[in-house]
Amino acid sequence: MKTISKIIALTLTGVLLGAGAIALNTQGLNTAQAQSASAKATVDSAKAAGKIGETAAGYLDAVNNQSLDAATQAAMKEINIARKALYTRLANEQNVKTEVVAALTGEKQVAKARAGEYVLMSSGNWVQK
């Protein structure tokens, strides 16, 4: 299991940090969809403002269930959809559950969060770094 975890972690690190495009299978079509620069900028701004944070589960979420404006909500959703597609693809390649890949990535995303940003720990508590 440790070997699989390491393989998944290394693969995810390379894909999440080095690649911009994520292959999505939508209605049987294989299309490439990049995380848009505007979605990333919107989410980065919301993270800095303490509205959105990384979770140990591998996804973005509203800190303490704050209400988000439509643009911020849409940007967060876009990124989470792309992440889930990536986690699913990698899980299928490694013959593990999607949740395992998501959690391994979540650990890394939480660890690399910037000072002042919020992260949701596996305990269920939001913590400001």
mmCIF file of the C-alpha atoms, coordinates in Angstrom:
data_MODEL
# 
_entry.id   MODEL 
# 
loop_
_atom_site.group_PDB 
_atom_site.id 
_atom_site.type_symbol 
_atom_site.label_atom_id 
_atom_site.label_alt_id 
_atom_site.label_comp_id 
_atom_site.label_asym_id 
_atom_site.label_entity_id 
_atom_site.label_seq_id 
_atom_site.pdbx_PDB_ins_code 
_atom_site.Cartn_x 
_atom_site.Cartn_y 
_atom_site.Cartn_z 
_atom_site.occupancy 
_atom_site.B_iso_or_equiv 
_atom_site.pdbx_formal_charge 
_atom_site.auth_seq_id 
_atom_site.auth_comp_id 
_atom_site.auth_asym_id 
_atom_site.auth_atom_id 
_atom_site.pdbx_PDB_model_num 
ATOM 1   C CA . MET A 1 1   ? 0.000   0.000  0.000   1.00 0.00 ? 1   MET A CA 1 
ATOM 2   C CA . LYS A 1 2   ? 2.905   2.366  0.746   1.00 0.00 ? 2   LYS A CA 1 
ATOM 3   C CA . THR A 1 3   ? 4.255   1.847  -2.764  1.00 0.00 ? 3   THR A CA 1 
ATOM 4   C CA . ILE A 1 4   ? 0.873   2.592  -4.305  1.00 0.00 ? 4   ILE A CA 1 
ATOM 5   C CA . SER A 1 5   ? 0.543   5.678  -2.103  1.00 0.00 ? 5   SER A CA 1 
ATOM 6   C CA . LYS A 1 6   ? 3.942   6.924  -3.201  1.00 0.00 ? 6   LYS A CA 1 
ATOM 7   C CA . ILE A 1 7   ? 3.171   6.299  -6.873  1.00 0.00 ? 7   ILE A CA 1 
ATOM 8   C CA . ILE A 1 8   ? -0.143  8.087  -6.590  1.00 0.00 ? 8   ILE A CA 1 
ATOM 9   C CA . ALA A 1 9   ? 1.387   10.974 -4.650  1.00 0.00 ? 9   ALA A CA 1 
ATOM 10  C CA . LEU A 1 10  ? 4.186   11.441 -7.172  1.00 0.00 ? 10  LEU A CA 1 
ATOM 11  C CA . THR A 1 11  ? 1.802   11.218 -10.096 1.00 0.00 ? 11  THR A CA 1 
ATOM 12  C CA . LEU A 1 12  ? -0.610  13.690 -8.536  1.00 0.00 ? 12  LEU A CA 1 
ATOM 13  C CA . THR A 1 13  ? 2.126   16.130 -7.665  1.00 0.00 ? 13  THR A CA 1 
ATOM 14  C CA . GLY A 1 14  ? 3.360   16.148 -11.243 1.00 0.00 ? 14  GLY A CA 1 
ATOM 15  C CA . VAL A 1 15  ? -0.079  16.410 -12.730 1.00 0.00 ? 15  VAL A CA 1 
ATOM 16  C CA . LEU A 1 16  ? -1.474  19.021 -10.335 1.00 0.00 ? 16  LEU A CA 1 
ATOM 17  C CA . LEU A 1 17  ? 1.590   21.212 -10.242 1.00 0.00 ? 17  LEU A CA 1 
ATOM 18  C CA . GLY A 1 18  ? 3.018   20.729 -13.692 1.00 0.00 ? 18  GLY A CA 1 
ATOM 19  C CA . ALA A 1 19  ? 0.063   20.226 -15.970 1.00 0.00 ? 19  ALA A CA 1 
ATOM 20  C CA . GLY A 1 20  ? -2.649  22.687 -16.775 1.00 0.00 ? 20  GLY A CA 1 
ATOM 21  C CA . ALA A 1 21  ? -4.953  20.499 -18.814 1.00 0.00 ? 21  ALA A CA 1 
ATOM 22  C CA . ILE A 1 22  ? -7.071  17.710 -17.452 1.00 0.00 ? 22  ILE A CA 1 
ATOM 23  C CA . ALA A 1 23  ? -8.728  15.179 -19.683 1.00 0.00 ? 23  ALA A CA 1 
ATOM 24  C CA . LEU A 1 24  ? -12.422 14.924 -19.006 1.00 0.00 ? 24  LEU A CA 1 
ATOM 25  C CA . ASN A 1 25  ? -14.753 12.341 -20.427 1.00 0.00 ? 25  ASN A CA 1 
ATOM 26  C CA . THR A 1 26  ? -17.999 14.200 -21.036 1.00 0.00 ? 26  THR A CA 1 
ATOM 27  C CA . GLN A 1 27  ? -20.896 12.410 -22.719 1.00 0.00 ? 27  GLN A CA 1 
ATOM 28  C CA . GLY A 1 28  ? -18.503 9.925  -24.272 1.00 0.00 ? 28  GLY A CA 1 
ATOM 29  C CA . LEU A 1 29  ? -16.279 12.605 -25.758 1.00 0.00 ? 29  LEU A CA 1 
ATOM 30  C CA . ASN A 1 30  ? -12.690 12.916 -24.643 1.00 0.00 ? 30  ASN A CA 1 
ATOM 31  C CA . THR A 1 31  ? -12.016 16.633 -24.387 1.00 0.00 ? 31  THR A CA 1 
ATOM 32  C CA . ALA A 1 32  ? -9.278  18.570 -22.672 1.00 0.00 ? 32  ALA A CA 1 
ATOM 33  C CA . GLN A 1 33  ? -10.425 21.217 -20.265 1.00 0.00 ? 33  GLN A CA 1 
ATOM 34  C CA . ALA A 1 34  ? -7.938  23.437 -18.513 1.00 0.00 ? 34  ALA A CA 1 
ATOM 35  C CA . GLN A 1 35  ? -8.513  25.013 -15.161 1.00 0.00 ? 35  GLN A CA 1 
ATOM 36  C CA . SER A 1 36  ? -9.270  28.489 -16.369 1.00 0.00 ? 36  SER A CA 1 
ATOM 37  C CA . ALA A 1 37  ? -7.000  31.305 -15.293 1.00 0.00 ? 37  ALA A CA 1 
ATOM 38  C CA . SER A 1 38  ? -10.017 33.283 -14.133 1.00 0.00 ? 38  SER A CA 1 
ATOM 39  C CA . ALA A 1 39  ? -11.259 30.420 -11.921 1.00 0.00 ? 39  ALA A CA 1 
ATOM 40  C CA . LYS A 1 40  ? -7.809  30.054 -10.377 1.00 0.00 ? 40  LYS A CA 1 
ATOM 41  C CA . ALA A 1 41  ? -7.536  33.807 -9.793  1.00 0.00 ? 41  ALA A CA 1 
ATOM 42  C CA . THR A 1 42  ? -11.011 33.933 -8.244  1.00 0.00 ? 42  THR A CA 1 
ATOM 43  C CA . VAL A 1 43  ? -10.271 31.006 -5.931  1.00 0.00 ? 43  VAL A CA 1 
ATOM 44  C CA . ASP A 1 44  ? -6.840  32.374 -4.980  1.00 0.00 ? 44  ASP A CA 1 
ATOM 45  C CA . SER A 1 45  ? -8.457  35.691 -4.066  1.00 0.00 ? 45  SER A CA 1 
ATOM 46  C CA . ALA A 1 46  ? -11.146 33.942 -2.013  1.00 0.00 ? 46  ALA A CA 1 
ATOM 47  C CA . LYS A 1 47  ? -8.487  31.874 -0.247  1.00 0.00 ? 47  LYS A CA 1 
ATOM 48  C CA . ALA A 1 48  ? -6.563  35.029 0.660   1.00 0.00 ? 48  ALA A CA 1 
ATOM 49  C CA . ALA A 1 49  ? -9.795  36.568 1.991   1.00 0.00 ? 49  ALA A CA 1 
ATOM 50  C CA . GLY A 1 50  ? -10.487 33.503 4.140   1.00 0.00 ? 50  GLY A CA 1 
ATOM 51  C CA . LYS A 1 51  ? -13.633 32.513 2.241   1.00 0.00 ? 51  LYS A CA 1 
ATOM 52  C CA . ILE A 1 52  ? -12.416 29.287 0.603   1.00 0.00 ? 52  ILE A CA 1 
ATOM 53  C CA . GLY A 1 53  ? -9.944  26.746 1.870   1.00 0.00 ? 53  GLY A CA 1 
ATOM 54  C CA . GLU A 1 54  ? -8.366  23.427 0.984   1.00 0.00 ? 54  GLU A CA 1 
ATOM 55  C CA . THR A 1 55  ? -9.762  20.315 2.637   1.00 0.00 ? 55  THR A CA 1 
ATOM 56  C CA . ALA A 1 56  ? -8.068  17.110 3.747   1.00 0.00 ? 56  ALA A CA 1 
ATOM 57  C CA . ALA A 1 57  ? -10.516 15.361 1.401   1.00 0.00 ? 57  ALA A CA 1 
ATOM 58  C CA . GLY A 1 58  ? -8.787  16.933 -1.642  1.00 0.00 ? 58  GLY A CA 1 
ATOM 59  C CA . TYR A 1 59  ? -11.356 19.536 -2.600  1.00 0.00 ? 59  TYR A CA 1 
ATOM 60  C CA . LEU A 1 60  ? -12.030 23.222 -2.056  1.00 0.00 ? 60  LEU A CA 1 
ATOM 61  C CA . ASP A 1 61  ? -14.833 24.299 0.272   1.00 0.00 ? 61  ASP A CA 1 
ATOM 62  C CA . ALA A 1 62  ? -16.335 27.434 1.789   1.00 0.00 ? 62  ALA A CA 1 
ATOM 63  C CA . VAL A 1 63  ? -14.728 28.159 5.160   1.00 0.00 ? 63  VAL A CA 1 
ATOM 64  C CA . ASN A 1 64  ? -17.278 27.643 7.945   1.00 0.00 ? 64  ASN A CA 1 
ATOM 65  C CA . ASN A 1 65  ? -20.080 27.405 5.365   1.00 0.00 ? 65  ASN A CA 1 
ATOM 66  C CA . GLN A 1 66  ? -19.769 31.061 4.385   1.00 0.00 ? 66  GLN A CA 1 
ATOM 67  C CA . SER A 1 67  ? -22.021 32.332 1.625   1.00 0.00 ? 67  SER A CA 1 
ATOM 68  C CA . LEU A 1 68  ? -20.080 32.839 -1.587  1.00 0.00 ? 68  LEU A CA 1 
ATOM 69  C CA . ASP A 1 69  ? -20.966 35.080 -4.496  1.00 0.00 ? 69  ASP A CA 1 
ATOM 70  C CA . ALA A 1 70  ? -21.959 33.332 -7.723  1.00 0.00 ? 70  ALA A CA 1 
ATOM 71  C CA . ALA A 1 71  ? -18.591 33.847 -9.453  1.00 0.00 ? 71  ALA A CA 1 
ATOM 72  C CA . THR A 1 72  ? -16.624 32.450 -6.510  1.00 0.00 ? 72  THR A CA 1 
ATOM 73  C CA . GLN A 1 73  ? -19.008 29.505 -6.158  1.00 0.00 ? 73  GLN A CA 1 
ATOM 74  C CA . ALA A 1 74  ? -18.703 28.743 -9.893  1.00 0.00 ? 74  ALA A CA 1 
ATOM 75  C CA . ALA A 1 75  ? -14.891 28.956 -9.830  1.00 0.00 ? 75  ALA A CA 1 
ATOM 76  C CA . MET A 1 76  ? -14.680 26.627 -6.841  1.00 0.00 ? 76  MET A CA 1 
ATOM 77  C CA . LYS A 1 77  ? -17.076 24.188 -8.504  1.00 0.00 ? 77  LYS A CA 1 
ATOM 78  C CA . GLU A 1 78  ? -15.086 24.250 -11.769 1.00 0.00 ? 78  GLU A CA 1 
ATOM 79  C CA . ILE A 1 79  ? -11.871 23.393 -9.969  1.00 0.00 ? 79  ILE A CA 1 
ATOM 80  C CA . ASN A 1 80  ? -13.484 20.694 -7.819  1.00 0.00 ? 80  ASN A CA 1 
ATOM 81  C CA . ILE A 1 81  ? -15.031 19.051 -10.903 1.00 0.00 ? 81  ILE A CA 1 
ATOM 82  C CA . ALA A 1 82  ? -11.650 19.008 -12.643 1.00 0.00 ? 82  ALA A CA 1 
ATOM 83  C CA . ARG A 1 83  ? -9.989  17.593 -9.524  1.00 0.00 ? 83  ARG A CA 1 
ATOM 84  C CA . LYS A 1 84  ? -12.569 14.826 -9.223  1.00 0.00 ? 84  LYS A CA 1 
ATOM 85  C CA . ALA A 1 85  ? -12.063 13.880 -12.871 1.00 0.00 ? 85  ALA A CA 1 
ATOM 86  C CA . LEU A 1 86  ? -8.315  13.689 -12.314 1.00 0.00 ? 86  LEU A CA 1 
ATOM 87  C CA . TYR A 1 87  ? -8.649  11.704 -9.076  1.00 0.00 ? 87  TYR A CA 1 
ATOM 88  C CA . THR A 1 88  ? -11.021 9.263  -10.765 1.00 0.00 ? 88  THR A CA 1 
ATOM 89  C CA . ARG A 1 89  ? -8.703  8.723  -13.711 1.00 0.00 ? 89  ARG A CA 1 
ATOM 90  C CA . LEU A 1 90  ? -5.677  8.166  -11.472 1.00 0.00 ? 90  LEU A CA 1 
ATOM 91  C CA . ALA A 1 91  ? -7.627  5.876  -9.153  1.00 0.00 ? 91  ALA A CA 1 
ATOM 92  C CA . ASN A 1 92  ? -8.716  3.761  -12.107 1.00 0.00 ? 92  ASN A CA 1 
ATOM 93  C CA . GLU A 1 93  ? -5.123  3.559  -13.362 1.00 0.00 ? 93  GLU A CA 1 
ATOM 94  C CA . GLN A 1 94  ? -3.862  2.490  -9.914  1.00 0.00 ? 94  GLN A CA 1 
ATOM 95  C CA . ASN A 1 95  ? -6.856  0.265  -9.103  1.00 0.00 ? 95  ASN A CA 1 
ATOM 96  C CA . VAL A 1 96  ? -7.658  2.126  -5.881  1.00 0.00 ? 96  VAL A CA 1 
ATOM 97  C CA . LYS A 1 97  ? -10.676 4.101  -4.711  1.00 0.00 ? 97  LYS A CA 1 
ATOM 98  C CA . THR A 1 98  ? -11.063 7.687  -5.871  1.00 0.00 ? 98  THR A CA 1 
ATOM 99  C CA . GLU A 1 99  ? -11.310 8.781  -2.226  1.00 0.00 ? 99  GLU A CA 1 
ATOM 100 C CA . VAL A 1 100 ? -7.807  7.422  -1.574  1.00 0.00 ? 100 VAL A CA 1 
ATOM 101 C CA . VAL A 1 101 ? -6.317  9.522  -4.364  1.00 0.00 ? 101 VAL A CA 1 
ATOM 102 C CA . ALA A 1 102 ? -8.322  12.563 -3.262  1.00 0.00 ? 102 ALA A CA 1 
ATOM 103 C CA . ALA A 1 103 ? -7.196  12.199 0.365   1.00 0.00 ? 103 ALA A CA 1 
ATOM 104 C CA . LEU A 1 104 ? -3.525  11.825 -0.591  1.00 0.00 ? 104 LEU A CA 1 
ATOM 105 C CA . THR A 1 105 ? -3.784  14.967 -2.673  1.00 0.00 ? 105 THR A CA 1 
ATOM 106 C CA . GLY A 1 106 ? -5.731  16.717 0.078   1.00 0.00 ? 106 GLY A CA 1 
ATOM 107 C CA . GLU A 1 107 ? -2.860  16.136 2.493   1.00 0.00 ? 107 GLU A CA 1 
ATOM 108 C CA . LYS A 1 108 ? -0.463  17.772 0.055   1.00 0.00 ? 108 LYS A CA 1 
ATOM 109 C CA . GLN A 1 109 ? -2.805  20.697 -0.703  1.00 0.00 ? 109 GLN A CA 1 
ATOM 110 C CA . VAL A 1 110 ? -3.322  21.350 3.018   1.00 0.00 ? 110 VAL A CA 1 
ATOM 111 C CA . ALA A 1 111 ? 0.430   21.184 3.630   1.00 0.00 ? 111 ALA A CA 1 
ATOM 112 C CA . LYS A 1 112 ? 1.219   23.683 0.863   1.00 0.00 ? 112 LYS A CA 1 
ATOM 113 C CA . ALA A 1 113 ? -1.491  26.187 1.808   1.00 0.00 ? 113 ALA A CA 1 
ATOM 114 C CA . ARG A 1 114 ? -0.062  29.661 2.346   1.00 0.00 ? 114 ARG A CA 1 
ATOM 115 C CA . ALA A 1 115 ? 0.169   31.475 5.660   1.00 0.00 ? 115 ALA A CA 1 
ATOM 116 C CA . GLY A 1 116 ? -3.175  33.061 6.508   1.00 0.00 ? 116 GLY A CA 1 
ATOM 117 C CA . GLU A 1 117 ? -5.204  30.621 4.395   1.00 0.00 ? 117 GLU A CA 1 
ATOM 118 C CA . TYR A 1 118 ? -7.706  28.247 5.967   1.00 0.00 ? 118 TYR A CA 1 
ATOM 119 C CA . VAL A 1 119 ? -7.574  24.474 5.723   1.00 0.00 ? 119 VAL A CA 1 
ATOM 120 C CA . LEU A 1 120 ? -10.160 21.917 6.796   1.00 0.00 ? 120 LEU A CA 1 
ATOM 121 C CA . MET A 1 121 ? -8.462  19.193 8.740   1.00 0.00 ? 121 MET A CA 1 
ATOM 122 C CA . SER A 1 122 ? -9.680  15.576 8.773   1.00 0.00 ? 122 SER A CA 1 
ATOM 123 C CA . SER A 1 123 ? -10.957 16.322 12.301  1.00 0.00 ? 123 SER A CA 1 
ATOM 124 C CA . GLY A 1 124 ? -13.565 18.619 10.744  1.00 0.00 ? 124 GLY A CA 1 
ATOM 125 C CA . ASN A 1 125 ? -12.045 21.843 12.097  1.00 0.00 ? 125 ASN A CA 1 
ATOM 126 C CA . TRP A 1 126 ? -11.056 24.815 9.963   1.00 0.00 ? 126 TRP A CA 1 
ATOM 127 C CA . VAL A 1 127 ? -7.555  26.020 10.891  1.00 0.00 ? 127 VAL A CA 1 
ATOM 128 C CA . GLN A 1 128 ? -5.817  29.173 9.709   1.00 0.00 ? 128 GLN A CA 1 
ATOM 129 C CA . LYS A 1 129 ? -2.214  28.510 8.719   1.00 0.00 ? 129 LYS A CA 1 
# 
